[in-house]
Tab-separated table of C-alpha atoms in Angstrom:
chain	number	residue	atom	x	y	z
A	1	MET	CA	72.888	37.942	85.357
A	2	LYS	CA	71.048	41.209	84.724
A	3	PRO	CA	69.761	43.048	87.811
A	4	ASN	CA	65.944	43.110	87.887
A	5	ARG	CA	63.921	46.287	88.005
A	6	PHE	CA	63.047	45.813	91.667
A	7	TYR	CA	66.741	45.767	92.582
A	8	LEU	CA	67.459	48.951	90.601
A	9	TYR	CA	64.468	50.671	92.150
A	10	SER	CA	65.741	49.753	95.609
A	11	LEU	CA	69.123	51.327	94.846
A	12	VAL	CA	67.443	54.539	93.730
A	13	LEU	CA	65.414	54.669	96.949
A	14	VAL	CA	68.584	54.229	99.009
A	15	PHE	CA	70.933	56.631	97.217
A	16	PHE	CA	68.621	59.369	95.926
A	17	PRO	CA	68.164	61.000	99.368
A	18	LEU	CA	71.928	60.947	99.808
A	19	LEU	CA	72.414	62.690	96.474
A	20	ILE	CA	69.867	65.349	97.410
A	21	GLU	CA	71.583	65.880	100.754
A	22	ALA	CA	74.999	66.194	99.066
A	23	GLN	CA	73.589	68.743	96.636
A	24	VAL	CA	72.201	70.785	99.524
A	25	VAL	CA	75.586	70.710	101.244
A	26	LEU	CA	77.384	71.799	98.067
A	27	GLN	CA	74.913	74.618	97.539
A	28	ALA	CA	75.456	75.750	101.117
A	29	LEU	CA	79.205	75.730	100.600
A	30	ASP	CA	78.843	77.657	97.367
A	31	SER	CA	76.673	80.280	99.064
A	32	TYR	CA	78.998	80.769	102.067
A	33	PHE	CA	80.270	84.349	102.077
A	34	SER	CA	82.887	85.869	104.358
A	35	ILE	CA	85.222	88.845	104.274
A	36	THR	CA	88.287	89.389	106.441
A	37	LEU	CA	89.356	93.030	106.657
A	38	GLU	CA	92.891	94.109	107.528
A	39	SER	CA	94.159	97.218	109.289
A	40	GLY	CA	95.631	100.169	107.403
A	41	LYS	CA	97.253	103.557	107.826
A	42	LYS	CA	97.737	106.910	106.136
A	43	ARG	CA	100.525	109.406	106.783
A	44	ILE	CA	99.942	113.063	105.925
A	45	ALA	CA	102.797	115.567	105.846
A	46	SER	CA	102.263	119.023	107.329
A	47	ILE	CA	105.371	121.186	107.773
A	48	TYR	CA	106.476	124.663	108.741
A	49	ASP	CA	110.163	125.321	109.357
A	50	ALA	CA	112.358	128.366	108.905
A	51	ASP	CA	115.380	127.031	110.843
A	52	TYR	CA	116.146	123.399	109.987
A	53	PHE	CA	119.950	123.207	109.718
A	54	PRO	CA	121.857	121.624	111.303
A	55	TYR	CA	119.329	118.823	111.060
A	56	ASN	CA	118.873	116.717	114.201
A	57	ILE	CA	120.371	113.363	113.234
A	58	ASN	CA	119.583	111.834	116.654
A	59	PRO	CA	115.923	110.811	116.422
A	60	ARG	CA	113.763	111.711	119.392
A	61	SER	CA	112.300	108.834	121.365
A	62	GLU	CA	108.929	110.553	120.999
A	63	ALA	CA	107.700	112.798	118.221
A	64	LEU	CA	106.398	116.198	119.307
A	65	TRP	CA	103.392	118.271	118.269
A	66	GLN	CA	105.707	121.219	118.028
A	67	ARG	CA	107.311	123.729	115.725
A	68	ASN	CA	109.773	126.591	115.997
A	69	ILE	CA	112.401	124.217	117.365
A	70	ALA	CA	115.659	126.128	117.007
A	71	ALA	CA	118.371	124.382	115.002
A	72	ASP	CA	121.031	127.101	115.121
A	73	GLY	CA	118.788	130.122	115.581
A	74	ALA	CA	119.403	131.474	112.074
A	75	GLN	CA	116.652	131.662	109.476
A	76	GLU	CA	117.213	129.568	106.362
A	77	PRO	CA	117.073	131.118	102.863
A	78	LEU	CA	114.043	128.936	102.101
A	79	VAL	CA	111.114	128.746	104.531
A	80	ILE	CA	109.187	125.470	104.248
A	81	ASP	CA	105.424	125.924	104.531
A	82	HIS	CA	103.238	122.960	103.572
A	83	GLN	CA	99.690	122.573	104.886
A	84	GLY	CA	98.518	118.992	105.304
A	85	LYS	CA	94.757	118.610	105.361
A	86	ILE	CA	91.715	116.381	105.090
A	87	THR	CA	88.931	118.128	103.222
A	88	THR	CA	85.153	117.882	103.429
A	89	THR	CA	85.270	116.090	100.072
A	90	GLY	CA	87.604	113.574	101.651
A	91	LEU	CA	90.194	111.086	100.504
A	92	ARG	CA	89.719	107.526	99.339
A	93	VAL	CA	91.729	104.700	100.869
A	94	GLY	CA	91.996	100.999	100.128
A	95	ILE	CA	91.395	98.416	102.864
A	96	PRO	CA	92.998	95.006	102.126
A	97	VAL	CA	90.495	92.138	102.286
A	98	THR	CA	90.332	88.378	101.820
A	99	VAL	CA	87.025	87.117	100.437
A	100	GLN	CA	85.414	83.694	100.349
A	101	GLY	CA	82.324	83.319	98.199
A	102	ASN	CA	80.343	86.082	96.536
A	103	GLY	CA	78.161	88.672	98.168
A	104	PHE	CA	77.650	92.219	99.345
A	105	LEU	CA	79.551	93.844	102.166
A	106	PRO	CA	77.116	96.172	103.959
A	107	ALA	CA	77.839	99.868	104.368
A	108	TYR	CA	79.650	100.976	107.514
A	109	SER	CA	80.703	104.245	109.126
A	110	VAL	CA	82.415	105.512	112.257
A	111	ASN	CA	83.801	108.877	113.303
A	112	ILE	CA	86.503	110.296	115.548
A	113	THR	CA	87.245	113.772	116.855
A	114	ILE	CA	90.602	115.455	116.246
A	115	PRO	CA	91.483	117.743	119.189
A	116	THR	CA	92.352	121.409	118.756
A	117	ASN	CA	96.028	120.965	119.663
A	118	TYR	CA	96.460	118.764	116.581
A	119	THR	CA	95.134	121.442	114.222
A	120	GLU	CA	96.693	124.496	112.598
A	121	ASP	CA	93.700	126.815	113.018
A	122	GLY	CA	92.689	125.699	116.509
A	123	ASN	CA	89.424	124.155	115.289
A	124	SER	CA	88.574	120.658	116.429
A	125	ARG	CA	87.166	118.556	113.597
A	126	VAL	CA	85.097	115.389	113.345
A	127	LEU	CA	86.376	112.897	110.772
A	128	LEU	CA	84.022	110.365	109.215
A	129	PHE	CA	85.362	107.004	108.022
A	130	SER	CA	82.890	105.107	105.860
A	131	TRP	CA	82.399	102.659	103.063
A	132	GLU	CA	79.349	102.061	100.913
A	133	GLN	CA	77.751	98.695	100.299
A	134	GLN	CA	79.890	96.956	97.709
A	135	PHE	CA	79.941	93.601	95.957
A	136	CYS	CA	82.915	91.357	96.754
A	137	SER	CA	84.206	88.108	95.288
A	138	PRO	CA	87.336	85.960	95.754
A	139	ALA	CA	88.998	88.232	93.164
A	140	THR	CA	88.479	91.283	95.397
A	141	THR	CA	91.722	92.309	97.112
A	142	TYR	CA	90.554	95.565	98.681
A	143	ILE	CA	87.490	97.649	99.418
A	144	VAL	CA	87.294	101.426	99.105
A	145	ALA	CA	86.622	103.624	102.127
A	146	THR	CA	86.443	107.411	102.389
A	147	ILE	CA	87.794	109.645	105.141
A	148	ARG	CA	86.338	113.149	105.208
A	149	SER	CA	86.111	116.071	107.568
A	150	LEU	CA	82.685	117.298	108.664
A	151	ASP	CA	81.819	121.003	108.961
A	152	GLY	CA	85.083	122.322	107.513
A	153	ASP	CA	88.491	121.109	106.354
A	154	LEU	CA	90.827	119.611	108.949
A	155	LEU	CA	94.019	121.662	108.810
A	156	ILE	CA	96.696	119.506	110.404
A	157	LYS	CA	99.171	121.333	112.599
A	158	LYS	CA	102.342	122.205	110.699
A	159	LEU	CA	105.350	120.522	112.266
A	160	ASP	CA	109.020	121.394	112.659
A	161	MET	CA	111.465	119.170	110.764
A	162	ASN	CA	113.513	118.691	113.938
A	163	MET	CA	110.559	117.441	116.007
A	164	GLY	CA	111.203	113.766	115.260
A	165	PHE	CA	109.261	110.751	114.021
A	166	GLY	CA	109.158	108.655	117.212
A	167	THR	CA	110.622	105.214	117.829
A	168	ASP	CA	108.227	103.569	115.363
A	169	VAL	CA	109.124	106.185	112.691
A	170	GLU	CA	105.422	106.691	111.943
A	171	GLY	CA	105.127	110.277	113.167
A	172	LEU	CA	102.286	111.550	115.353
A	173	LEU	CA	99.094	109.534	115.730
A	174	MET	CA	96.111	111.820	115.104
A	175	GLY	CA	93.509	109.121	115.602
A	176	ALA	CA	92.386	105.608	114.722
A	177	PHE	CA	89.120	104.413	113.195
A	178	SER	CA	87.956	101.054	114.514
A	179	TYR	CA	85.901	98.783	112.247
A	180	PRO	CA	84.899	95.084	112.254
A	181	ASN	CA	87.609	92.827	110.927
A	182	ARG	CA	85.230	90.164	109.653
A	183	TYR	CA	81.842	89.859	108.005
A	184	THR	CA	79.986	86.521	107.727
A	185	GLY	CA	76.393	87.631	107.344
A	186	ALA	CA	76.933	89.905	110.330
A	187	PHE	CA	79.831	92.084	111.426
A	188	SER	CA	82.191	90.586	113.992
A	189	THR	CA	82.748	92.066	117.430
A	190	THR	CA	86.520	91.946	116.881
A	191	SER	CA	88.051	94.872	115.050
A	192	ALA	CA	90.766	96.246	112.799
A	193	GLU	CA	92.034	99.838	112.746
A	194	TYR	CA	92.814	102.495	110.192
A	195	LYS	CA	95.334	104.927	111.685
A	196	LEU	CA	96.019	108.518	110.665
A	197	TYR	CA	99.458	110.006	111.288
A	198	ALA	CA	100.832	113.515	110.905
A	199	VAL	CA	104.462	113.613	109.781
A	200	THR	CA	107.118	116.205	109.195
A	201	GLY	CA	110.007	115.870	106.748
A	202	ILE	CA	113.739	115.255	106.453
A	203	PRO	CA	115.630	117.982	104.558
A	204	ASP	CA	117.870	117.154	101.630
A	205	ARG	CA	121.427	118.138	102.534
A	206	CYS	CA	121.220	120.891	99.886
A	207	LEU	CA	117.701	122.110	100.744
A	208	GLY	CA	117.440	125.883	100.400
A	209	LYS	CA	121.005	126.175	99.092
A	210	THR	CA	122.321	126.758	95.611
A	211	THR	CA	124.266	123.839	94.208
A	212	SER	CA	127.465	125.898	94.197
A	213	ALA	CA	126.968	126.788	97.863
A	214	CYS	CA	126.197	123.181	98.795
A	215	VAL	CA	128.978	121.270	97.003
A	216	GLY	CA	131.425	124.043	96.091
A	217	TYR	CA	130.787	124.186	92.336
A	218	GLY	CA	127.889	123.890	89.907
A	219	ALA	CA	124.964	126.203	89.183
A	220	ASN	CA	124.252	129.197	91.373
A	221	VAL	CA	120.606	128.174	91.661
A	222	ARG	CA	118.549	126.162	94.136
A	223	GLU	CA	117.824	122.828	92.453
A	224	HIS	CA	117.888	120.354	95.337
A	225	ASP	CA	114.876	121.520	97.335
A	226	PHE	CA	113.835	117.998	98.307
A	227	ILE	CA	112.133	116.826	101.505
A	228	TYR	CA	111.762	113.162	102.476
A	229	THR	CA	110.009	111.033	105.078
A	230	PRO	CA	111.395	107.827	106.640
A	231	LEU	CA	109.874	104.388	107.030
A	232	VAL	CA	110.833	100.983	108.369
A	233	GLY	CA	111.796	98.626	105.550
A	234	PRO	CA	111.279	94.860	105.221
A	235	ASP	CA	114.693	94.442	106.868
A	236	GLY	CA	113.639	96.341	110.004
A	237	LYS	CA	115.939	99.266	109.173
A	238	VAL	CA	114.975	102.891	108.588
A	239	TRP	CA	115.032	104.007	104.951
A	240	LEU	CA	113.893	107.100	103.138
A	241	GLY	CA	110.474	106.567	101.598
A	242	ASN	CA	111.572	107.879	98.184
A	243	ASN	CA	114.645	107.863	95.951
A	244	LEU	CA	116.845	110.932	96.050
A	245	GLY	CA	115.443	113.522	93.662
A	246	ALA	CA	111.917	112.078	93.451
A	247	GLU	CA	109.282	114.508	92.174
A	248	TYR	CA	107.076	113.726	95.184
A	249	ALA	CA	109.900	115.057	97.371
A	250	LYS	CA	110.479	118.244	95.347
A	251	TYR	CA	109.309	121.286	97.288
A	252	GLY	CA	107.506	123.641	94.927
A	253	SER	CA	106.479	120.903	92.490
A	254	GLU	CA	102.775	120.536	91.755
A	255	TRP	CA	103.239	116.900	92.838
A	256	PHE	CA	104.995	117.702	96.130
A	257	ASP	CA	103.914	115.341	98.897
A	258	PRO	CA	106.809	113.993	100.976
A	259	ALA	CA	104.608	111.263	102.474
A	260	ALA	CA	103.677	109.962	99.000
A	261	GLN	CA	105.435	107.033	97.322
A	262	GLY	CA	105.282	105.240	94.003
A	263	GLY	CA	101.672	104.377	93.199
A	264	THR	CA	100.146	107.288	95.099
A	265	LEU	CA	99.004	108.811	91.805
A	266	ASP	CA	98.150	107.276	88.453
A	267	THR	CA	101.159	107.671	86.183
A	268	ASN	CA	99.036	108.944	83.274
A	269	THR	CA	96.125	110.867	84.786
A	270	GLY	CA	97.693	112.082	88.028
A	271	LEU	CA	94.566	110.990	89.914
A	272	SER	CA	94.850	109.389	93.352
A	273	LEU	CA	94.945	105.601	93.443
A	274	ASP	CA	92.979	103.798	96.147
A	275	TYR	CA	95.102	100.657	96.218
A	276	PRO	CA	97.807	100.594	93.509
A	277	ASN	CA	98.881	97.419	91.773
A	278	THR	CA	102.507	96.437	91.260
A	279	ASN	CA	102.976	98.122	87.897
A	280	GLN	CA	101.348	101.323	89.115
A	281	ILE	CA	103.905	101.424	91.930
A	282	LYS	CA	106.950	100.566	89.836
A	283	GLN	CA	106.102	102.815	86.893
A	284	ASP	CA	105.129	105.969	88.775
A	285	TRP	CA	107.583	108.484	87.282
A	286	ARG	CA	107.017	110.912	90.151
A	287	ALA	CA	108.948	108.447	92.327
A	288	TYR	CA	111.843	107.716	89.916
A	289	GLY	CA	114.262	110.405	91.124
A	290	SER	CA	117.852	111.194	90.178
A	291	LEU	CA	120.430	109.049	88.348
A	292	PHE	CA	123.846	109.421	89.987
A	293	GLN	CA	127.270	108.496	88.716
A	294	TRP	CA	128.967	106.454	91.422
A	295	GLN	CA	130.467	108.390	94.345
A	296	ARG	CA	129.722	111.724	92.697
A	297	ASN	CA	128.351	114.808	94.459
A	298	PRO	CA	124.753	115.974	93.940
A	299	ASP	CA	126.104	118.651	91.601
A	300	GLY	CA	123.255	118.630	89.071
A	301	HIS	CA	124.560	115.902	86.750
A	302	GLU	CA	122.043	113.515	88.314
A	303	LEU	CA	118.878	115.589	87.892
A	304	ILE	CA	116.249	114.213	85.503
A	305	ASN	CA	113.040	115.954	84.445
A	306	TRP	CA	110.611	113.036	84.205
A	307	THR	CA	107.407	113.452	82.203
A	308	SER	CA	106.047	109.906	81.889
A	309	SER	CA	106.724	106.335	82.970
A	310	ALA	CA	109.095	105.897	80.008
A	311	THR	CA	110.304	109.417	79.292
A	312	GLY	CA	112.687	111.832	80.954
A	313	THR	CA	115.297	114.439	80.052
A	314	PRO	CA	118.480	115.214	82.011
A	315	LYS	CA	118.401	118.784	83.300
A	316	TYR	CA	121.981	119.263	82.067
A	317	ASN	CA	122.168	117.364	78.823
A	318	ASN	CA	125.508	118.161	77.199
A	319	PRO	CA	127.674	115.256	78.405
A	320	THR	CA	131.434	115.636	78.350
A	321	ALA	CA	134.191	113.105	77.681
A	322	ILE	CA	136.708	115.076	79.768
A	323	LEU	CA	137.483	112.950	82.808
A	324	SER	CA	137.602	114.529	86.242
A	325	THR	CA	140.906	114.822	88.083
A	326	SER	CA	139.083	114.725	91.416
A	327	TRP	CA	136.425	112.573	93.072
A	328	THR	CA	135.074	115.551	95.012
A	329	THR	CA	135.322	118.483	92.585
A	330	PRO	CA	134.790	117.562	88.931
A	331	ASN	CA	133.805	121.213	88.416
A	332	THR	CA	130.999	120.393	86.016
A	333	ASN	CA	127.321	119.620	86.345
A	334	GLN	CA	127.334	117.588	83.128
A	335	PHE	CA	127.259	113.801	82.886
A	336	ILE	CA	130.814	112.539	82.252
A	337	TYR	CA	131.185	109.770	79.672
A	338	GLY	CA	133.368	106.815	80.623
A	339	ILE	CA	134.615	106.248	77.075
A	340	ASN	CA	138.046	107.831	77.681
A	341	SER	CA	138.720	105.712	80.738
A	342	SER	CA	140.079	102.180	80.461
A	343	SER	CA	137.909	101.346	83.477
A	344	ARG	CA	134.845	103.212	82.176
A	345	ASN	CA	135.087	105.652	85.060
A	346	TRP	CA	134.245	109.355	85.178
A	347	VAL	CA	137.576	110.157	86.881
A	348	ILE	CA	141.072	109.668	85.494
A	349	ASP	CA	142.403	106.121	85.769
A	350	ASN	CA	145.107	106.768	88.352
A	351	LEU	CA	142.432	107.933	90.827
A	352	VAL	CA	140.357	104.796	90.529
A	353	SER	CA	142.346	102.530	92.826
A	354	SER	CA	144.709	104.969	94.488
A	355	THR	CA	142.217	107.089	96.423
A	356	SER	CA	139.291	106.686	98.803
A	357	ASN	CA	136.350	104.578	97.704
A	358	ASN	CA	134.093	105.217	100.700
A	359	LEU	CA	133.005	108.785	99.974
A	360	TRP	CA	129.322	107.817	99.966
A	361	GLN	CA	129.371	106.309	103.428
A	362	ALA	CA	128.282	108.101	106.611
A	363	ASN	CA	130.195	111.393	106.870
A	364	GLY	CA	131.713	110.753	103.433
A	365	ALA	CA	132.836	113.813	101.501
A	366	THR	CA	130.369	113.319	98.637
A	367	ASN	CA	127.560	111.496	100.481
A	368	PRO	CA	124.389	112.809	98.779
A	369	CYS	CA	121.997	111.560	101.461
A	370	PRO	CA	120.424	113.752	104.165
A	371	ASN	CA	122.285	114.161	107.448
A	372	GLY	CA	122.072	110.900	109.389
A	373	TYR	CA	121.733	108.769	106.235
A	374	HIS	CA	124.112	107.113	103.785
A	375	VAL	CA	124.170	105.206	100.511
A	376	PRO	CA	123.652	101.542	101.535
A	377	THR	CA	126.645	99.233	101.584
A	378	HIS	CA	126.744	96.111	99.437
A	379	SER	CA	126.031	93.902	102.458
A	380	GLU	CA	123.032	96.053	103.409
A	381	HIS	CA	121.637	95.607	99.901
A	382	VAL	CA	122.267	91.850	100.044
A	383	ASN	CA	120.436	91.603	103.365
A	384	LEU	CA	117.459	93.611	102.095
A	385	HIS	CA	117.244	91.553	98.910
A	386	TYR	CA	117.398	88.253	100.787
A	387	LEU	CA	114.661	89.224	103.246
A	388	ILE	CA	112.373	90.258	100.381
A	389	THR	CA	113.016	87.517	97.817
A	390	ARG	CA	115.019	84.588	99.245
A	391	SER	CA	116.100	84.101	95.619
A	392	ASN	CA	117.641	85.835	92.602
A	393	ALA	CA	115.218	84.323	90.085
A	394	SER	CA	112.256	85.960	91.748
A	395	SER	CA	109.725	88.718	91.207
A	396	GLY	CA	109.838	89.561	94.909
A	397	MET	CA	111.644	92.875	94.469
A	398	TRP	CA	109.101	93.920	91.848
A	399	ARG	CA	106.181	93.023	94.130
A	400	GLU	CA	107.670	94.582	97.287
A	401	ASP	CA	105.293	97.316	98.471
A	402	VAL	CA	106.833	98.905	101.580
A	403	LEU	CA	109.855	100.732	100.167
A	404	ARG	CA	108.063	100.878	96.799
A	405	LEU	CA	111.307	101.025	94.847
A	406	PRO	CA	110.422	102.291	91.352
A	407	ALA	CA	111.728	101.096	87.995
A	408	GLY	CA	113.594	104.303	87.196
A	409	GLY	CA	115.985	102.698	84.728
A	410	ALA	CA	119.571	103.877	84.244
A	411	ARG	CA	121.776	106.265	82.282
A	412	ILE	CA	124.384	104.572	80.082
A	413	SER	CA	128.031	105.487	80.668
A	414	SER	CA	129.038	105.448	76.994
A	415	SER	CA	126.196	107.553	75.576
A	416	GLY	CA	124.413	109.309	78.424
A	417	LEU	CA	121.107	107.918	77.141
A	418	LEU	CA	118.355	106.675	79.435
A	419	PHE	CA	117.950	102.899	79.507
A	420	ARG	CA	115.179	100.446	80.495
A	421	VAL	CA	113.070	103.149	82.160
A	422	GLY	CA	109.866	101.663	83.561
A	423	ASN	CA	111.123	98.087	83.210
A	424	PHE	CA	114.168	97.870	85.489
A	425	GLY	CA	115.288	99.505	88.690
A	426	TYR	CA	118.994	100.029	89.463
A	427	LEU	CA	120.269	101.246	92.834
A	428	TRP	CA	123.877	102.031	93.664
A	429	SER	CA	125.556	100.727	96.793
A	430	GLY	CA	128.360	102.722	98.356
A	431	ASP	CA	130.916	99.910	97.925
A	432	GLN	CA	133.356	99.015	95.182
A	433	SER	CA	133.268	95.441	93.891
A	434	ALA	CA	136.749	95.494	92.366
A	435	SER	CA	139.332	98.088	91.477
A	436	TYR	CA	137.210	99.499	88.660
A	437	ASN	CA	133.546	98.615	89.276
A	438	SER	CA	131.019	99.076	92.076
A	439	TRP	CA	128.116	97.037	93.437
A	440	TYR	CA	124.489	97.760	92.704
A	441	ILE	CA	121.141	96.023	93.114
A	442	TYR	CA	118.724	95.623	90.215
A	443	PHE	CA	115.243	94.226	89.705
A	444	SER	CA	112.638	93.652	87.018
A	445	SER	CA	109.300	91.857	86.910
A	446	ASN	CA	110.913	88.409	86.871
A	447	ILE	CA	114.468	88.632	88.200
A	448	SER	CA	116.648	90.597	90.596
A	449	SER	CA	120.080	90.477	92.195
A	450	PRO	CA	122.334	92.449	94.544
A	451	TYR	CA	125.397	90.569	93.266
A	452	THR	CA	125.983	92.742	90.222
A	453	ASN	CA	128.564	95.394	89.484
A	454	SER	CA	128.879	98.079	86.873
A	455	TYR	CA	130.958	100.915	85.472
A	456	ARG	CA	131.100	103.854	87.851
A	457	SER	CA	130.162	106.273	85.099
A	458	ASP	CA	126.720	104.659	84.759
A	459	GLY	CA	123.840	106.610	86.267
A	460	PHE	CA	121.687	104.768	88.842
A	461	ASN	CA	119.145	105.685	91.524
A	462	ILE	CA	119.924	106.003	95.236
A	463	ARG	CA	117.690	105.037	98.162
A	464	CYS	CA	119.258	106.219	101.420
A	465	LEU	CA	119.514	104.227	104.655
A	466	GLU	CA	119.762	105.592	108.192
A	467	ASN	CA	123.221	105.421	109.797
């Protein structure tokens, strides 16, 4: 039986208001707009030190606004003088956000005063933290804020390298900007913070010394003038913030900034990045650093002059096939091919299993890390990898953004050529895996593993870990 028109009309009268109400609800849901803002931080290095060795390997429980802390009372050959500052033009920073819906985040600003005892010139400065009105959508992962000094540049007090980083390894808190942590048509009364820290540096073990003076052979020139800063890694341990030999850590380089890491600057333009993406972090050549043969001294063989995310040239680029008769004194700064070794080593075969294989550990004879640091053990790499990825077939190491390990590639043992630069990262451990090979950790955009070993004459990066 066909329904009559009266019956159909009755159904329309019943359900049409419900449809209208549902449409109103859906429109309301579609128009709902909220932003959750996270906290952030910025560390700025400011250093003056003329007496930094022996370096204090026992961290202070509290960092000090201090310089001229005597190490041994003797002036070093190289005086470190680096002025950290915030200018009147300011610096841009990214604030992580989570967005629901589409809409405009209103402008916001707040200021703080930096006291005179935190400044180099004795002038207190007012810092303004602000963001402009900006459109946000669910695809927005960060907003851009600016921090600038009013009425003159803030010159941050220059700090001694033996003054410490504090128990949290952050350095000295200059101040914190408080801002609402949520916007839903109005700003919340709860807040997030953006903190500013002043930090000093950690000297490379060869800082201010010629290579020959530092390791007993090599060039009679200073070529390891590197300064690093520490940070707490995903494993809760203290690591250096850059690979050994990174351009950011090179005192005298136009890119010198020991508090910078991969992704601080655009790899092509050199301009500051507000909130770098994964590839910008991994492919920042200023963070690549040196490529060491396993258990070898920082004698110059490892130094690479990087010029782009895919291009670099070894400083000493006349590799030799003459194997070393010593782990500690190969008496050359050239890369040593492994082709004349049955185990693809850079030392003669009878040294491979008959002598010490822990020279890169704490207090090891060829440990290239700063005082108080060592090349991580295999188990330390395994632990770090597990806490980041929970899996080998994972992009977790590529996406990790605390240590910001770059994809600095490798140097091949048989040819001395650079390999997979910008696509893979390789980091030596300080442990042997068998009589002839040693452990390393590697990662790319889709896979990683700490359970890999390689020829000891290969050249890999090193990221140092605190003892």
